[in-house]
Amino acid sequence: MISRIFVLLLCWACLGNAYATDLIIKREIFSDEQGQLDINTVQHQHFQPIDNLLIAGYTPATQWMRITIRPTSTAHIELRIRPTYLDEITLYSPDPQQPGKWLKKVTGDRHAYQKRDRHNAITHGFVIDGHKVPTVYYLKLHTTSTSLMHVEALPDDEASLKEMRQHILVVIYLAIMLWLGFWSANDFISKPQLLTGLFTFYQLAHIFYALAILGYLAPWTPTDQPALNDTLTSIAILTIVFISILFHYVLLSQYKPNRWGMRILLCLAALFPVLLSGLVIGFTQEALKYNAYIVILSTALLFPLALSASAEEKDIAPSRRTLRIIYGLHTLSLIVSILPVMGWSPAAEWNLNAILGHSVISAFLMYIILQQRSSASLRESNNAKLSLRLANQQLALERQKRDEMGYFMAMITHELKTPLSVIRLSLDALSITGQPKRHIEQSIHDISSMIDRCAQISKIEEKNIEIKYEACEPAEILQSLLSEYACLERIELSTHIATPLCCDSLMLRLILRNLLENALKYSPANSVISIRINAQTENDGRSGIAISFENSVDQPPDLIRIFDKYYREAHSSKHTGFGLGLYLSRAVALSLNGSLNASLYHHRIRFTLWLPN
């Protein structure tokens, strides 16, 4: 509903302006290059006719406009002059008491608002009397801004109505810009990003700029400092260009455009303090003129920079195609608004508001970009939250499974150990000897080992192992294991260390037992297993010992998966086991700050355990 009201007000304001009765029947201009001529001299000069607006660009020359007002029965006529940033406008009207003489009135941006002939912020102007015959007036314009001036003469009631319609347009403009500013500020608070924060300042700068050039600062300017209004307007013009270039630089940099073009754009922004200094020391027109050139150069750069964007489509939002369309429209809008200001193209009354029109168009185009970026960021944030929630659920599920497995393993350990002990005692009581007894004992030993490994796996994964460092002899531990497994005839053991190893003897025994069992299981029968103990320094400078087990294999295993939990080769099904021995050994080695690796040489495999000393 509110948007419909805004549209209706906008249409009424725009269409109403077209039907105002302008009483000026002729406009003519003359340029005084030296600015030294008075009214008596100027009225005899040759004036050039113009259609509507005085367009002279940035020039030090004084511009004179001669207007002829048609006969009218209206007692008072409002002479409306726009834009309001013009410094000084002098009206010369014929003196009815002294034919041939002229009455003089002055207004402009450098004159106190309270002392002006007409008190209206959005226009300059004068109140003149209506005449029954055509009457000639002269307007003298001297300004440091661009010499762009529109003059119209309206009856009182039509002038008031047009003023009201123009104020409505300004209210609509400010409402749009404030809404975009509040949106960007709210988005920045919820998701702080440099570009969104800059857009908030971008909107505030545009609003201040609009209030300045439309004359809304004049009523608030102290009467004894009338030039302050003009100074603030000039500062607003310089500032809006600087902030705009900075915003576009930050935006485009995310699309990886041509770096030399970006450097030129940054250099243009860096000229802001130079122009501001020139403004302060009195070179106002030069500062504003070069500021306009910077606008033109930056306009010429922005669209090619958008075309040169090279970032991957998946990394940016919106897409490069959307960016190029937006900057194409932005460039076209800015060109239409800036050319009349420079005096390079004809203009109509609507061109006086073209800069504000461009700021609305530009703000909406940038809003499209930021809104798409915000939506993409919101989607990414939601996806990240969803992934985190799923990861937490998965973690909770894994934790639950691990707890259940720990409970199960504790139960298995307790429930199976007791029957195995009974079986072992019963076996000793029976009169079984020879090969059958050894097979039974080996089977009992295998079951007991598998139960122990499962319990150890649970403790290691829960990081519930207490490591006790002490001096231990790897060779002695190996000798004990070789005797236990009765495999001395198959082992080739060589030791080349002179000092004991500082380690946890139980953990070391566990690793060596697993490596020895693995070699005995998977090597061909009666083949030689080579075990070597050597001092070895790692690449990171740590010293320690290396214990290697090397044996032949019938089928080489997959080295990538050999240390995975529960991994077993297909051909190993004839051997007992759960595929936990090597997984457990590596986990224990890592807990001892060491490492366990495997390598293949044709049909021989080598496991190397390294432990720090």
Coordinates of C-alpha atoms in Angstrom, one line a residue:
M1 CA 0.0 0.0 0.0
I2 CA 2.8 2.4 0.9
S3 CA 4.7 1.7 -2.3
R4 CA 1.5 2.4 -4.3
I5 CA 1.1 5.8 -2.6
F6 CA 4.8 6.6 -3.4
V7 CA 4.2 5.7 -7.1
L8 CA 1.1 7.9 -7.3
L9 CA 2.9 10.8 -5.6
L10 CA 5.8 10.4 -8.0
C11 CA 3.6 10.4 -11.1
W12 CA 1.6 13.4 -9.8
A13 CA 4.8 15.3 -9.1
C14 CA 6.4 14.6 -12.4
L15 CA 3.4 15.1 -14.6
G16 CA 2.4 18.3 -12.8
N17 CA 5.7 19.9 -13.5
A18 CA 5.2 19.6 -17.2
Y19 CA 2.0 21.7 -17.2
A20 CA 3.2 24.8 -15.3
T21 CA 2.7 28.0 -17.2
D22 CA 6.1 29.6 -17.9
L23 CA 5.7 33.3 -18.7
I24 CA 9.1 33.6 -20.3
I25 CA 8.8 33.9 -24.0
K26 CA 12.5 34.4 -24.9
R27 CA 15.8 33.5 -23.4
E28 CA 19.2 34.8 -24.6
I29 CA 22.7 34.5 -23.3
F30 CA 26.0 36.4 -23.4
S31 CA 29.3 35.4 -21.9
D32 CA 31.5 38.1 -20.3
E33 CA 34.9 36.4 -20.4
Q34 CA 36.6 38.9 -18.2
G35 CA 33.6 39.5 -15.9
Q36 CA 34.2 43.3 -15.9
L37 CA 31.1 44.5 -17.9
D38 CA 28.2 46.3 -16.2
I39 CA 24.6 46.2 -17.1
N40 CA 24.7 49.4 -19.2
T41 CA 27.4 47.9 -21.4
V42 CA 26.0 44.3 -21.5
Q43 CA 22.5 45.4 -22.7
H44 CA 24.1 46.5 -25.9
Q45 CA 26.0 43.3 -26.5
H46 CA 24.9 40.6 -29.0
F47 CA 23.0 37.8 -27.1
Q48 CA 22.5 34.3 -28.5
P49 CA 19.1 32.7 -28.2
I50 CA 18.8 29.4 -26.2
D51 CA 15.9 27.0 -25.8
N52 CA 15.7 26.3 -22.1
L53 CA 18.9 26.0 -20.0
L54 CA 22.0 28.0 -19.7
I55 CA 24.8 25.4 -20.2
A56 CA 28.4 26.7 -19.9
G57 CA 30.2 24.1 -17.8
Y58 CA 33.1 25.0 -15.5
T59 CA 34.2 28.5 -16.6
P60 CA 35.6 31.6 -14.9
A61 CA 33.5 33.8 -17.3
T62 CA 30.4 35.6 -16.1
Q63 CA 27.2 34.5 -17.8
W64 CA 24.4 36.9 -18.6
M65 CA 20.9 35.8 -19.5
R66 CA 18.3 38.1 -21.0
I67 CA 14.7 37.0 -20.5
T68 CA 11.6 38.5 -21.9
I69 CA 8.3 38.0 -19.9
R70 CA 5.0 38.1 -21.7
P71 CA 2.2 40.5 -20.8
T72 CA 0.2 39.3 -17.8
S73 CA -2.5 40.4 -15.5
T74 CA -0.8 38.7 -12.5
A75 CA 0.3 41.2 -9.9
H76 CA 3.3 39.2 -8.7
I77 CA 5.4 36.7 -10.6
E78 CA 7.8 34.1 -9.0
L79 CA 11.1 34.0 -10.9
R80 CA 12.4 30.5 -10.1
I81 CA 16.1 29.7 -10.6
R82 CA 17.7 26.3 -10.3
P83 CA 19.9 24.6 -9.2
T84 CA 20.5 26.0 -5.7
Y85 CA 24.3 25.5 -5.6
L86 CA 24.9 28.5 -7.9
D87 CA 27.0 31.0 -6.0
E88 CA 25.7 34.4 -7.0
I89 CA 22.8 35.5 -9.2
T90 CA 22.0 39.2 -9.8
L91 CA 18.7 40.3 -11.2
Y92 CA 18.5 43.6 -13.1
S93 CA 14.9 44.8 -13.6
P94 CA 13.8 48.1 -15.2
D95 CA 13.1 50.9 -12.7
P96 CA 9.6 52.1 -13.3
Q97 CA 10.4 55.4 -11.6
Q98 CA 13.5 56.1 -13.8
P99 CA 13.2 54.8 -17.4
G100 CA 16.6 53.5 -18.6
K101 CA 17.7 52.7 -15.1
W102 CA 17.9 49.3 -13.5
L103 CA 17.0 47.9 -10.1
K104 CA 19.3 45.3 -8.6
K105 CA 18.7 42.3 -6.5
V106 CA 21.1 39.5 -5.5
T107 CA 20.6 35.9 -4.3
G108 CA 22.7 32.7 -4.4
D109 CA 24.4 30.0 -2.4
R110 CA 26.8 32.5 -0.9
H111 CA 24.1 34.8 0.4
A112 CA 22.3 34.3 3.7
Y113 CA 19.0 32.4 3.3
Q114 CA 17.2 34.9 5.6
K115 CA 18.1 37.8 3.4
R116 CA 17.1 36.3 0.1
D117 CA 14.1 37.7 -1.9
R118 CA 12.4 34.3 -2.0
H119 CA 12.6 31.9 1.0
N120 CA 12.5 28.5 -0.5
A121 CA 15.2 25.9 0.0
I122 CA 14.8 24.1 -3.2
T123 CA 15.1 27.1 -5.6
H124 CA 16.7 30.5 -5.8
G125 CA 14.7 33.3 -7.3
F126 CA 13.0 36.7 -7.1
V127 CA 9.6 38.2 -6.8
I128 CA 8.8 40.6 -9.7
D129 CA 5.8 42.6 -10.7
G130 CA 3.6 41.6 -13.7
H131 CA 3.3 44.1 -16.6
K132 CA 0.7 44.6 -19.3
V133 CA 3.5 44.7 -21.9
P134 CA 6.5 42.4 -22.6
T135 CA 9.3 43.2 -20.2
V136 CA 13.0 42.5 -20.4
Y137 CA 15.1 41.4 -17.4
Y138 CA 18.8 40.6 -17.1
L139 CA 20.3 37.8 -14.9
K140 CA 24.0 37.8 -14.1
L141 CA 25.5 34.5 -13.0
H142 CA 28.9 34.2 -11.3
T143 CA 29.7 30.9 -9.8
T144 CA 32.6 28.5 -9.0
S145 CA 30.3 25.5 -9.7
T146 CA 29.2 24.5 -13.2
S147 CA 27.3 27.2 -15.0
L148 CA 24.1 25.2 -15.5
M149 CA 21.0 27.4 -14.9
H150 CA 17.3 27.0 -15.5
V151 CA 15.0 30.0 -15.1
E152 CA 11.2 30.1 -15.3
A153 CA 8.6 32.7 -14.4
L154 CA 5.4 31.4 -12.8
P155 CA 2.3 33.0 -11.2
D156 CA 2.2 32.7 -7.4
D157 CA -0.2 29.8 -7.2
E158 CA 1.6 27.7 -9.9
A159 CA 5.0 28.4 -8.4
S160 CA 3.8 27.2 -4.9
L161 CA 2.3 24.1 -6.4
K162 CA 5.5 23.3 -8.3
E163 CA 7.5 23.8 -5.2
M164 CA 5.4 21.4 -3.3
R165 CA 5.6 18.8 -6.1
Q166 CA 9.4 19.1 -6.1
H167 CA 9.5 18.7 -2.3
I168 CA 7.5 15.5 -2.7
L169 CA 10.0 14.2 -5.2
V170 CA 12.8 14.9 -2.7
V171 CA 10.9 13.2 0.1
I172 CA 10.4 10.1 -2.2
Y173 CA 14.1 10.2 -3.0
L174 CA 15.2 10.5 0.6
A175 CA 12.7 7.7 1.6
I176 CA 14.3 5.3 -0.9
M177 CA 17.9 6.2 0.0
L178 CA 17.1 5.9 3.7
W179 CA 15.4 2.6 3.3
L180 CA 18.5 1.2 1.4
G181 CA 20.7 2.7 4.1
F182 CA 18.8 1.1 6.9
W183 CA 18.8 -2.2 5.0
S184 CA 22.6 -2.1 4.6
A185 CA 23.1 -1.1 8.2
N186 CA 20.9 -3.9 9.5
D187 CA 22.6 -6.4 7.2
F188 CA 26.0 -5.2 8.4
I189 CA 25.0 -5.6 12.1
S190 CA 23.9 -9.2 11.5
K191 CA 26.8 -10.1 9.1
P192 CA 29.6 -7.6 9.4
Q193 CA 31.3 -7.2 6.0
L194 CA 33.4 -4.4 4.7
L195 CA 31.4 -3.9 1.5
T196 CA 28.1 -3.7 3.3
G197 CA 29.5 -1.2 5.8
L198 CA 30.9 0.9 3.0
F199 CA 27.5 0.8 1.3
T200 CA 25.9 2.3 4.5
F201 CA 28.4 5.2 4.3
Y202 CA 27.8 5.4 0.6
Q203 CA 24.1 6.0 1.2
L204 CA 24.7 8.5 4.0
A205 CA 27.1 10.4 1.7
H206 CA 24.5 10.5 -1.1
I207 CA 21.8 11.7 1.3
F208 CA 24.0 14.5 2.6
Y209 CA 25.0 15.4 -1.0
A210 CA 21.4 15.6 -2.0
L211 CA 20.4 17.8 0.9
A212 CA 23.4 20.1 0.1
I213 CA 22.9 20.6 -3.6
L214 CA 19.2 20.9 -3.2
G215 CA 19.6 23.8 -0.8
Y216 CA 18.2 22.2 2.3
L217 CA 21.3 23.2 4.3
A218 CA 20.9 26.9 3.6
P219 CA 18.1 27.6 6.2
W220 CA 20.4 26.1 8.9
T221 CA 23.5 28.1 8.0
P222 CA 24.3 31.1 10.3
T223 CA 23.3 34.4 8.9
D224 CA 26.8 35.9 9.6
Q225 CA 28.4 32.9 7.7
P226 CA 26.5 32.6 4.4
A227 CA 29.5 31.2 2.6
L228 CA 29.5 28.1 4.9
N229 CA 26.6 26.7 2.9
D230 CA 28.5 26.8 -0.3
T231 CA 31.6 25.3 1.3
L232 CA 29.6 22.4 2.7
T233 CA 28.0 21.8 -0.7
S234 CA 31.5 21.7 -2.4
I235 CA 32.8 19.3 0.3
A236 CA 29.7 17.0 -0.2
I237 CA 30.4 16.9 -4.0
L238 CA 34.0 15.9 -3.4
T239 CA 33.2 13.4 -0.7
I240 CA 30.5 11.6 -2.7
V241 CA 32.9 10.9 -5.5
F242 CA 35.7 9.6 -3.1
I243 CA 33.3 7.2 -1.3
S244 CA 31.8 6.0 -4.5
I245 CA 35.2 5.2 -6.0
L246 CA 36.2 3.4 -2.8
F247 CA 33.1 1.4 -2.7
H248 CA 33.4 0.3 -6.3
Y249 CA 37.1 -0.6 -5.8
V250 CA 36.3 -2.9 -2.9
L251 CA 33.3 -4.4 -4.8
L252 CA 35.2 -5.1 -8.0
S253 CA 38.4 -6.3 -6.3
Q254 CA 36.5 -9.4 -5.3
Y255 CA 36.0 -10.3 -9.0
K256 CA 39.7 -10.2 -9.8
P257 CA 39.5 -7.6 -12.6
N258 CA 42.5 -6.1 -14.5
R259 CA 45.0 -5.0 -11.8
W260 CA 46.3 -2.0 -13.7
G261 CA 42.8 -0.6 -14.1
M262 CA 42.2 -1.2 -10.4
R263 CA 45.4 0.7 -9.6
I264 CA 44.3 3.7 -11.7
L265 CA 40.9 3.6 -9.9
L266 CA 42.7 3.7 -6.5
C267 CA 44.9 6.6 -7.7
L268 CA 41.8 8.5 -8.6
A269 CA 40.4 8.0 -5.1
A270 CA 43.8 9.1 -3.7
L271 CA 43.3 12.5 -5.3
F272 CA 40.5 13.3 -2.8
P273 CA 42.8 15.0 -0.2
V274 CA 44.5 17.0 -2.9
L275 CA 41.2 18.4 -4.2
L276 CA 40.0 19.0 -0.7
S277 CA 43.2 21.0 0.0
G278 CA 42.6 23.0 -3.1
L279 CA 39.1 23.8 -2.0
V280 CA 40.3 25.0 1.4
I281 CA 42.9 27.3 0.1
G282 CA 40.5 29.0 -2.4
F283 CA 40.8 27.0 -5.7
T284 CA 37.2 26.0 -5.5
Q285 CA 36.3 26.0 -9.2
E286 CA 39.5 24.1 -10.1
A287 CA 38.8 21.5 -7.4
L288 CA 35.2 21.0 -8.6
K289 CA 36.3 20.9 -12.2
Y290 CA 38.9 18.2 -11.7
N291 CA 36.6 16.3 -9.5
A292 CA 34.2 16.2 -12.4
Y293 CA 37.0 14.9 -14.6
I294 CA 37.7 12.2 -12.0
V295 CA 34.0 11.2 -12.3
I296 CA 34.3 10.9 -16.0
L297 CA 37.6 8.8 -15.8
S298 CA 36.2 6.5 -13.2
T299 CA 33.0 6.1 -15.2
A300 CA 35.2 5.1 -18.2
L301 CA 37.0 2.5 -16.0
L302 CA 34.2 0.8 -14.1
F303 CA 32.5 -1.0 -17.0
P304 CA 35.8 -2.3 -18.6
L305 CA 36.8 -3.5 -15.2
A306 CA 33.6 -5.4 -14.8
L307 CA 34.2 -6.9 -18.2
S308 CA 37.7 -8.0 -17.2
A309 CA 36.4 -9.9 -14.1
S310 CA 38.2 -13.2 -13.9
A311 CA 37.0 -14.8 -10.6
E312 CA 35.5 -18.2 -10.7
E313 CA 31.7 -18.2 -10.9
K314 CA 31.4 -20.6 -7.9
D315 CA 33.4 -18.2 -5.7
I316 CA 31.3 -15.0 -6.2
A317 CA 27.8 -13.7 -6.1
P318 CA 26.3 -12.3 -8.2
S319 CA 27.7 -13.8 -11.4
R320 CA 30.0 -12.0 -13.7
R321 CA 27.3 -11.6 -16.2
T322 CA 25.0 -9.9 -13.7
L323 CA 27.9 -7.7 -12.6
R324 CA 28.5 -6.6 -16.2
I325 CA 24.8 -5.8 -16.9
I326 CA 24.6 -3.8 -13.6
Y327 CA 27.8 -1.8 -14.4
G328 CA 26.6 -1.2 -18.0
L329 CA 23.4 0.4 -16.7
H330 CA 25.4 2.3 -14.0
T331 CA 27.8 3.7 -16.6
L332 CA 24.9 4.7 -19.0
S333 CA 23.1 6.5 -16.1
L334 CA 26.2 8.4 -15.0
I335 CA 27.1 9.5 -18.6
V336 CA 23.5 10.9 -19.1
S337 CA 23.8 12.9 -15.8
I338 CA 27.4 14.2 -16.1
L339 CA 27.6 15.4 -19.7
P340 CA 25.3 18.4 -19.2
V341 CA 27.1 19.4 -16.0
M342 CA 30.3 19.6 -18.1
G343 CA 28.5 21.6 -20.7
W344 CA 29.2 18.9 -23.3
S345 CA 25.6 18.1 -24.3
P346 CA 22.2 19.8 -24.6
A347 CA 19.9 19.5 -21.5
A348 CA 16.3 19.9 -20.4
E349 CA 14.8 20.7 -17.1
W350 CA 14.8 17.1 -16.0
N351 CA 18.6 17.1 -16.3
L352 CA 18.7 19.2 -13.2
N353 CA 17.6 16.2 -11.2
A354 CA 19.7 13.7 -13.3
I355 CA 22.4 13.4 -10.7
L356 CA 19.9 12.5 -8.0
G357 CA 18.2 10.1 -10.5
H358 CA 21.6 8.5 -11.1
S359 CA 22.2 8.1 -7.3
V360 CA 18.9 6.3 -6.9
I361 CA 19.6 4.0 -9.9
S362 CA 23.2 3.4 -8.7
A363 CA 22.0 2.7 -5.2
F364 CA 19.4 0.2 -6.4
L365 CA 21.9 -1.5 -8.7
M366 CA 24.4 -1.8 -5.8
Y367 CA 21.6 -3.1 -3.6
I368 CA 20.9 -5.9 -6.1
I369 CA 24.5 -6.9 -5.9
L370 CA 24.7 -6.7 -2.1
Q371 CA 21.3 -8.4 -1.7
Q372 CA 22.4 -11.4 -3.8
R373 CA 25.7 -11.5 -1.9
S374 CA 23.8 -11.4 1.4
S375 CA 21.5 -14.2 0.2
A376 CA 24.4 -16.3 -0.9
S377 CA 26.1 -15.7 2.4
L378 CA 22.9 -16.6 4.3
R379 CA 22.7 -19.8 2.3
E380 CA 26.3 -20.6 3.1
S381 CA 25.7 -19.9 6.7
N382 CA 22.6 -22.1 6.8
N383 CA 24.5 -24.9 5.0
A384 CA 27.4 -24.5 7.5
K385 CA 25.0 -24.7 10.4
L386 CA 23.3 -27.7 8.9
S387 CA 26.6 -29.4 8.3
L388 CA 27.7 -28.6 11.9
R389 CA 24.4 -30.0 13.2
L390 CA 24.8 -33.2 11.1
A391 CA 28.5 -33.5 12.2
N392 CA 27.4 -33.1 15.9
Q393 CA 24.7 -35.7 15.4
Q394 CA 27.2 -38.0 13.7
L395 CA 29.7 -37.4 16.5
A396 CA 27.1 -38.2 19.1
L397 CA 26.2 -41.4 17.2
E398 CA 29.9 -42.4 16.9
R399 CA 30.3 -41.6 20.6
Q400 CA 27.3 -43.8 21.4
K401 CA 28.6 -46.6 19.2
R402 CA 32.0 -46.4 20.9
D403 CA 30.4 -46.4 24.3
E404 CA 28.3 -49.5 23.3
M405 CA 31.4 -51.1 21.8
G406 CA 33.4 -50.4 25.0
Y407 CA 30.7 -51.9 27.1
F408 CA 30.5 -54.9 24.8
M409 CA 34.2 -55.4 24.8
A410 CA 34.3 -55.1 28.6
M411 CA 31.6 -57.7 28.8
I412 CA 33.3 -60.0 26.2
T413 CA 36.6 -59.7 28.1
H414 CA 35.0 -60.6 31.4
E415 CA 32.7 -63.3 30.1
L416 CA 35.3 -65.1 27.9
K417 CA 38.4 -64.9 30.0
T418 CA 36.8 -67.0 32.8
P419 CA 35.8 -69.9 30.5
L420 CA 39.2 -69.8 28.8
S421 CA 40.9 -70.1 32.2
V422 CA 38.7 -73.1 33.1
I423 CA 39.5 -74.7 29.7
R424 CA 43.2 -74.1 30.3
L425 CA 43.1 -75.7 33.8
S426 CA 41.0 -78.6 32.6
L427 CA 43.5 -79.2 29.7
D428 CA 46.3 -79.5 32.3
A429 CA 44.3 -82.0 34.2
L430 CA 43.7 -84.2 31.2
S431 CA 46.2 -86.7 30.0
I432 CA 46.5 -85.1 26.5
T433 CA 50.0 -84.8 25.1
G434 CA 51.8 -84.2 21.9
Q435 CA 50.4 -82.4 18.8
P436 CA 46.8 -82.4 19.9
K437 CA 47.6 -80.6 23.2
R438 CA 49.7 -78.0 21.3
H439 CA 46.8 -77.3 18.9
I440 CA 44.4 -76.8 21.8
E441 CA 46.8 -74.5 23.6
Q442 CA 47.5 -72.5 20.5
S443 CA 43.7 -72.1 19.9
I444 CA 43.2 -70.9 23.5
H445 CA 46.1 -68.5 23.1
D446 CA 44.7 -67.1 19.8
I447 CA 41.3 -66.5 21.4
S448 CA 42.9 -64.8 24.5
S449 CA 45.1 -62.6 22.2
M450 CA 42.1 -61.5 20.2
I451 CA 40.2 -60.6 23.4
D452 CA 43.2 -58.6 24.7
R453 CA 43.6 -56.7 21.4
C454 CA 39.9 -55.7 21.4
A455 CA 40.2 -54.4 24.9
Q456 CA 43.4 -52.5 24.1
I457 CA 41.8 -51.0 21.0
S458 CA 38.9 -49.6 23.1
K459 CA 41.4 -48.1 25.6
I460 CA 43.6 -46.5 22.9
E461 CA 40.6 -44.9 21.0
E462 CA 39.4 -43.4 24.3
K463 CA 42.9 -42.2 25.0
N464 CA 42.7 -44.1 28.3
I465 CA 46.2 -45.6 28.3
E466 CA 48.7 -44.5 30.9
I467 CA 52.3 -44.6 29.5
K468 CA 55.1 -45.4 32.0
Y469 CA 58.6 -44.6 30.6
E470 CA 61.5 -46.7 31.8
A471 CA 64.7 -48.2 30.6
C472 CA 64.1 -51.3 28.5
E473 CA 66.1 -53.5 26.1
P474 CA 64.3 -54.2 22.8
A475 CA 66.6 -57.1 22.1
E476 CA 65.7 -58.8 25.4
I477 CA 62.0 -58.3 24.8
L478 CA 62.3 -59.9 21.3
Q479 CA 64.3 -62.8 22.7
S480 CA 61.5 -63.5 25.2
L481 CA 58.9 -63.3 22.4
L482 CA 60.9 -65.6 20.2
S483 CA 61.1 -68.2 22.9
E484 CA 57.4 -67.9 23.7
Y485 CA 56.5 -68.5 20.0
A486 CA 59.2 -71.2 19.6
C487 CA 60.4 -69.7 16.3
L488 CA 64.1 -69.1 17.0
E489 CA 65.1 -71.2 14.0
R490 CA 63.3 -68.9 11.5
I491 CA 64.6 -65.6 12.9
E492 CA 67.7 -63.6 11.8
L493 CA 68.2 -61.0 14.6
S494 CA 70.8 -58.3 14.5
T495 CA 71.3 -55.6 17.1
H496 CA 73.3 -52.4 16.6
I497 CA 72.5 -50.3 19.7
A498 CA 74.6 -49.9 22.8
T499 CA 72.3 -48.1 25.3
P500 CA 68.8 -49.1 26.6
L501 CA 65.7 -47.4 25.2
C502 CA 63.6 -45.1 27.3
C503 CA 60.1 -46.4 26.6
D504 CA 57.0 -48.1 28.0
S505 CA 58.1 -51.8 28.1
L506 CA 54.5 -53.2 28.0
M507 CA 53.6 -51.0 25.0
L508 CA 56.8 -51.9 23.2
R509 CA 56.2 -55.6 23.9
L510 CA 52.6 -55.2 22.5
I511 CA 53.9 -53.7 19.2
L512 CA 56.7 -56.2 18.8
R513 CA 54.4 -59.1 19.6
N514 CA 51.9 -58.0 16.9
L515 CA 54.7 -57.5 14.3
L516 CA 56.2 -60.9 15.1
E517 CA 52.8 -62.6 14.9
N518 CA 52.0 -60.8 11.6
A519 CA 55.4 -62.0 10.1
L520 CA 54.9 -65.6 11.3
K521 CA 51.3 -65.7 9.9
Y522 CA 51.8 -64.3 6.5
S523 CA 55.3 -65.4 5.5
P524 CA 55.8 -68.7 3.7
A525 CA 56.4 -71.7 6.0
N526 CA 60.0 -72.2 7.1
S527 CA 61.1 -68.8 5.4
V528 CA 63.5 -66.6 7.2
I529 CA 62.3 -63.5 9.1
S530 CA 64.9 -60.7 9.4
I531 CA 64.7 -58.5 12.5
R532 CA 67.2 -55.5 12.8
I533 CA 67.6 -53.0 15.6
N534 CA 69.5 -49.8 14.6
A535 CA 70.0 -46.3 15.8
Q536 CA 68.3 -43.8 13.4
T537 CA 67.8 -40.0 13.3
E538 CA 64.6 -38.7 11.7
N539 CA 64.4 -35.9 9.2
D540 CA 63.3 -33.5 11.9
G541 CA 66.5 -34.1 13.9
R542 CA 65.1 -36.4 16.5
S543 CA 67.3 -39.4 17.5
G544 CA 65.9 -42.8 18.3
I545 CA 66.0 -46.5 17.3
A546 CA 64.4 -48.3 14.3
I547 CA 63.3 -51.9 14.7
S548 CA 62.5 -53.5 11.3
F549 CA 60.7 -56.8 10.5
E550 CA 61.3 -58.1 7.0
N551 CA 59.9 -61.3 5.5
S552 CA 58.6 -62.7 2.2
V553 CA 54.9 -62.7 1.3
D554 CA 52.9 -64.8 -1.1
Q555 CA 50.5 -62.0 -2.0
P556 CA 51.6 -58.3 -1.5
P557 CA 49.1 -56.4 0.7
D558 CA 47.6 -53.0 -0.1
L559 CA 50.0 -50.6 1.7
I560 CA 47.5 -47.8 1.6
R561 CA 45.0 -49.8 3.7
I562 CA 47.3 -52.1 5.6
F563 CA 47.0 -50.1 8.9
D564 CA 43.3 -49.6 8.6
K565 CA 41.0 -50.9 11.3
Y566 CA 39.6 -54.4 10.5
Y567 CA 41.5 -54.5 7.1
R568 CA 42.4 -58.0 5.9
E569 CA 43.4 -59.2 2.5
A570 CA 41.1 -61.7 0.8
H571 CA 43.7 -64.5 0.7
S572 CA 44.3 -64.1 4.5
S573 CA 41.0 -65.8 5.5
K574 CA 42.8 -69.0 6.4
H575 CA 44.4 -67.2 9.3
T576 CA 42.7 -66.2 12.5
G577 CA 42.3 -62.5 13.4
F578 CA 40.1 -59.5 13.2
G579 CA 42.5 -57.2 11.3
L580 CA 43.3 -55.2 14.5
G581 CA 47.0 -56.0 15.1
L582 CA 48.6 -53.5 12.8
Y583 CA 46.0 -50.8 13.5
L584 CA 46.7 -51.3 17.2
S585 CA 50.4 -51.3 16.7
R586 CA 50.5 -48.0 14.8
A587 CA 48.1 -46.4 17.3
V588 CA 50.4 -47.4 20.2
A589 CA 53.5 -46.2 18.3
L590 CA 52.0 -42.8 17.8
S591 CA 51.0 -42.6 21.4
L592 CA 54.8 -43.2 22.2
N593 CA 55.6 -40.2 19.8
G594 CA 57.0 -42.7 17.3
S595 CA 55.9 -44.1 14.0
L596 CA 55.2 -47.4 12.2
N597 CA 55.5 -47.7 8.4
A598 CA 55.4 -50.5 5.8
S599 CA 57.2 -50.8 2.5
L600 CA 57.3 -53.5 -0.2
Y601 CA 60.3 -54.8 -2.2
H602 CA 59.1 -57.2 -4.8
H603 CA 57.7 -60.1 -2.7
R604 CA 59.2 -58.9 0.5
I605 CA 57.5 -56.6 3.0
R606 CA 59.2 -54.6 5.7
F607 CA 57.6 -53.0 8.8
T608 CA 59.8 -50.3 10.5
L609 CA 59.0 -49.2 14.0
W610 CA 60.8 -46.0 15.0
L611 CA 60.8 -44.7 18.6
P612 CA 62.5 -41.6 20.1
N613 CA 65.2 -42.2 22.6

